C-alpha cells in the first residue's frame, strides 16, 4: 500500500517496479493525479474499500532514469523549483493552488 500523493506513490513504485507485487493506492496528497487517472476514489475510506473489495489489477508504465523509476513525470528547472519550494503547510492549507501561489511569489521576487 502507498498512502500519500504522487511523490509517495512514485517512491513506493520505485521499490517494486519489475516485480509482480501489486500496489494499493490510498490518495492522501495534494494532486493525486495517478489516482485520478486510475479512477481510484479520492476519499480514503472509499479507496480502502476498493482495495479490500472486488477490483482488477492493472499494469502501468513507469520510466527509469538512472537507477530510479518514476511515474507521471519528472521535471527540471522552474517546474522542479516550484514543487520543491511549495511548503507542505501551504499544500495542506490551499491544495493545488499552493503551487500557483509559489509561482506568483517567485515571479514577484
Short mmCIF file of C-alpha atoms in Angstrom, two decimals:
data_model
loop_
_atom_site.label_atom_id
_atom_site.label_comp_id
_atom_site.label_asym_id
_atom_site.label_seq_id
_atom_site.Cartn_x
_atom_site.Cartn_y
_atom_site.Cartn_z
CA UNK A 1 0.00 0.00 0.00
CA UNK A 2 1.02 3.56 -0.61
CA UNK A 3 -0.84 6.26 1.28
CA UNK A 4 0.15 9.69 0.06
CA UNK A 5 0.43 11.78 -3.03
CA UNK A 6 2.05 11.14 -6.38
CA UNK A 7 5.57 11.54 -4.95
CA UNK A 8 4.93 8.93 -2.27
CA UNK A 9 3.35 6.55 -4.76
CA UNK A 10 6.31 7.05 -7.12
CA UNK A 11 8.75 6.24 -4.30
CA UNK A 12 6.90 3.03 -3.46
CA UNK A 13 6.66 2.05 -7.11
CA UNK A 14 10.43 2.55 -7.38
CA UNK A 15 10.82 -0.25 -4.84
CA UNK A 16 8.52 -2.74 -6.57
CA UNK A 17 8.89 -1.95 -10.28
CA UNK A 18 9.72 -5.05 -12.28
CA UNK A 19 8.10 -7.38 -9.74
CA UNK A 20 4.64 -8.91 -9.60
CA UNK A 21 3.84 -7.22 -6.27
CA UNK A 22 0.52 -5.36 -6.53
CA UNK A 23 0.20 -1.87 -5.12
CA UNK A 24 -2.87 -0.45 -3.43
CA UNK A 25 -3.05 3.34 -3.59
CA UNK A 26 -4.71 5.46 -0.91
CA UNK A 27 -4.71 9.03 -2.25
CA UNK A 28 -3.68 11.39 0.54
CA UNK A 29 -1.62 14.01 -1.27
CA UNK A 30 -2.18 17.32 -2.95
CA UNK A 31 -2.73 16.41 -6.59
CA UNK A 32 -3.33 12.65 -6.57
CA UNK A 33 -3.04 12.67 -10.36
CA UNK A 34 -2.26 8.95 -10.67
CA UNK A 35 -5.25 8.03 -8.50
CA UNK A 36 -7.42 10.26 -10.66
CA UNK A 37 -6.07 8.69 -13.86
CA UNK A 38 -6.74 5.19 -12.49
CA UNK A 39 -10.26 6.10 -11.23
CA UNK A 40 -9.28 5.44 -7.61
CA UNK A 41 -11.66 7.22 -5.22
CA UNK A 42 -10.07 10.25 -3.57
CA UNK A 43 -11.80 9.67 -0.22
CA UNK A 44 -9.59 7.47 1.98
CA UNK A 45 -12.42 5.19 3.15
CA UNK A 46 -13.58 4.66 -0.43
CA UNK A 47 -10.05 3.88 -1.65
CA UNK A 48 -9.58 1.38 1.19
CA UNK A 49 -12.93 -0.22 0.34
CA UNK A 50 -11.82 -0.55 -3.28
CA UNK A 51 -8.58 -2.24 -2.23
CA UNK A 52 -10.37 -4.59 0.17
CA UNK A 53 -13.25 -5.35 -2.20
CA UNK A 54 -13.60 -6.57 -5.73
CA UNK A 55 -11.18 -4.85 -8.06
CA UNK A 56 -8.97 -5.56 -11.04
CA UNK A 57 -5.23 -5.28 -11.26
CA UNK A 58 -3.77 -3.04 -13.95
CA UNK A 59 -0.24 -2.60 -15.17
CA UNK A 60 1.00 0.96 -15.53
CA UNK A 61 4.03 2.38 -17.27
CA UNK A 62 6.97 3.77 -15.36
CA UNK A 63 10.09 5.48 -16.62
CA UNK A 64 13.57 4.73 -15.43
CA UNK A 65 16.19 7.43 -15.15
CA UNK A 66 19.46 6.07 -13.87
CA UNK A 67 18.61 3.53 -11.20
CA UNK A 68 15.29 5.10 -10.18
CA UNK A 69 11.80 4.52 -11.57
CA UNK A 70 9.27 7.35 -11.81
CA UNK A 71 5.60 7.69 -12.67
CA UNK A 72 3.68 10.54 -14.30
CA UNK A 73 6.58 12.95 -14.91
CA UNK A 74 9.94 14.23 -13.91
CA UNK A 75 10.96 17.83 -14.27
CA UNK A 76 13.89 20.17 -14.11
CA UNK A 77 14.25 23.93 -13.85
CA UNK A 78 11.31 26.15 -12.96
CA UNK A 79 8.78 23.33 -12.59
CA UNK A 80 11.01 21.38 -10.20
CA UNK A 81 11.75 24.56 -8.24
CA UNK A 82 8.04 25.26 -7.77
CA UNK A 83 7.38 21.74 -6.50
CA UNK A 84 10.41 21.91 -4.20
CA UNK A 85 9.58 25.38 -2.83
CA UNK A 86 5.89 24.78 -2.15
CA UNK A 87 5.66 24.03 1.55
CA UNK A 88 3.72 21.06 2.92
CA UNK A 89 1.85 23.54 5.14
CA UNK A 90 0.64 25.53 2.13
CA UNK A 91 -0.24 22.36 0.19
CA UNK A 92 -2.34 21.13 3.10
CA UNK A 93 -3.99 24.51 3.58
CA UNK A 94 -4.60 25.50 -0.06
CA UNK A 95 -4.32 22.29 -2.09
CA UNK A 96 -3.14 22.65 -5.68
CA UNK A 97 -3.49 26.43 -5.54
CA UNK A 98 -0.38 26.44 -3.32
CA UNK A 99 1.73 25.67 -6.40
CA UNK A 100 0.29 28.66 -8.25
CA UNK A 101 1.00 30.85 -5.23
CA UNK A 102 4.63 29.74 -5.28
CA UNK A 103 4.86 30.72 -8.95
CA UNK A 104 3.43 34.18 -8.22
CA UNK A 105 5.74 34.74 -5.24
CA UNK A 106 8.79 33.70 -7.26
CA UNK A 107 7.74 35.92 -10.18
CA UNK A 108 7.35 38.94 -7.91
CA UNK A 109 10.82 38.38 -6.43
#
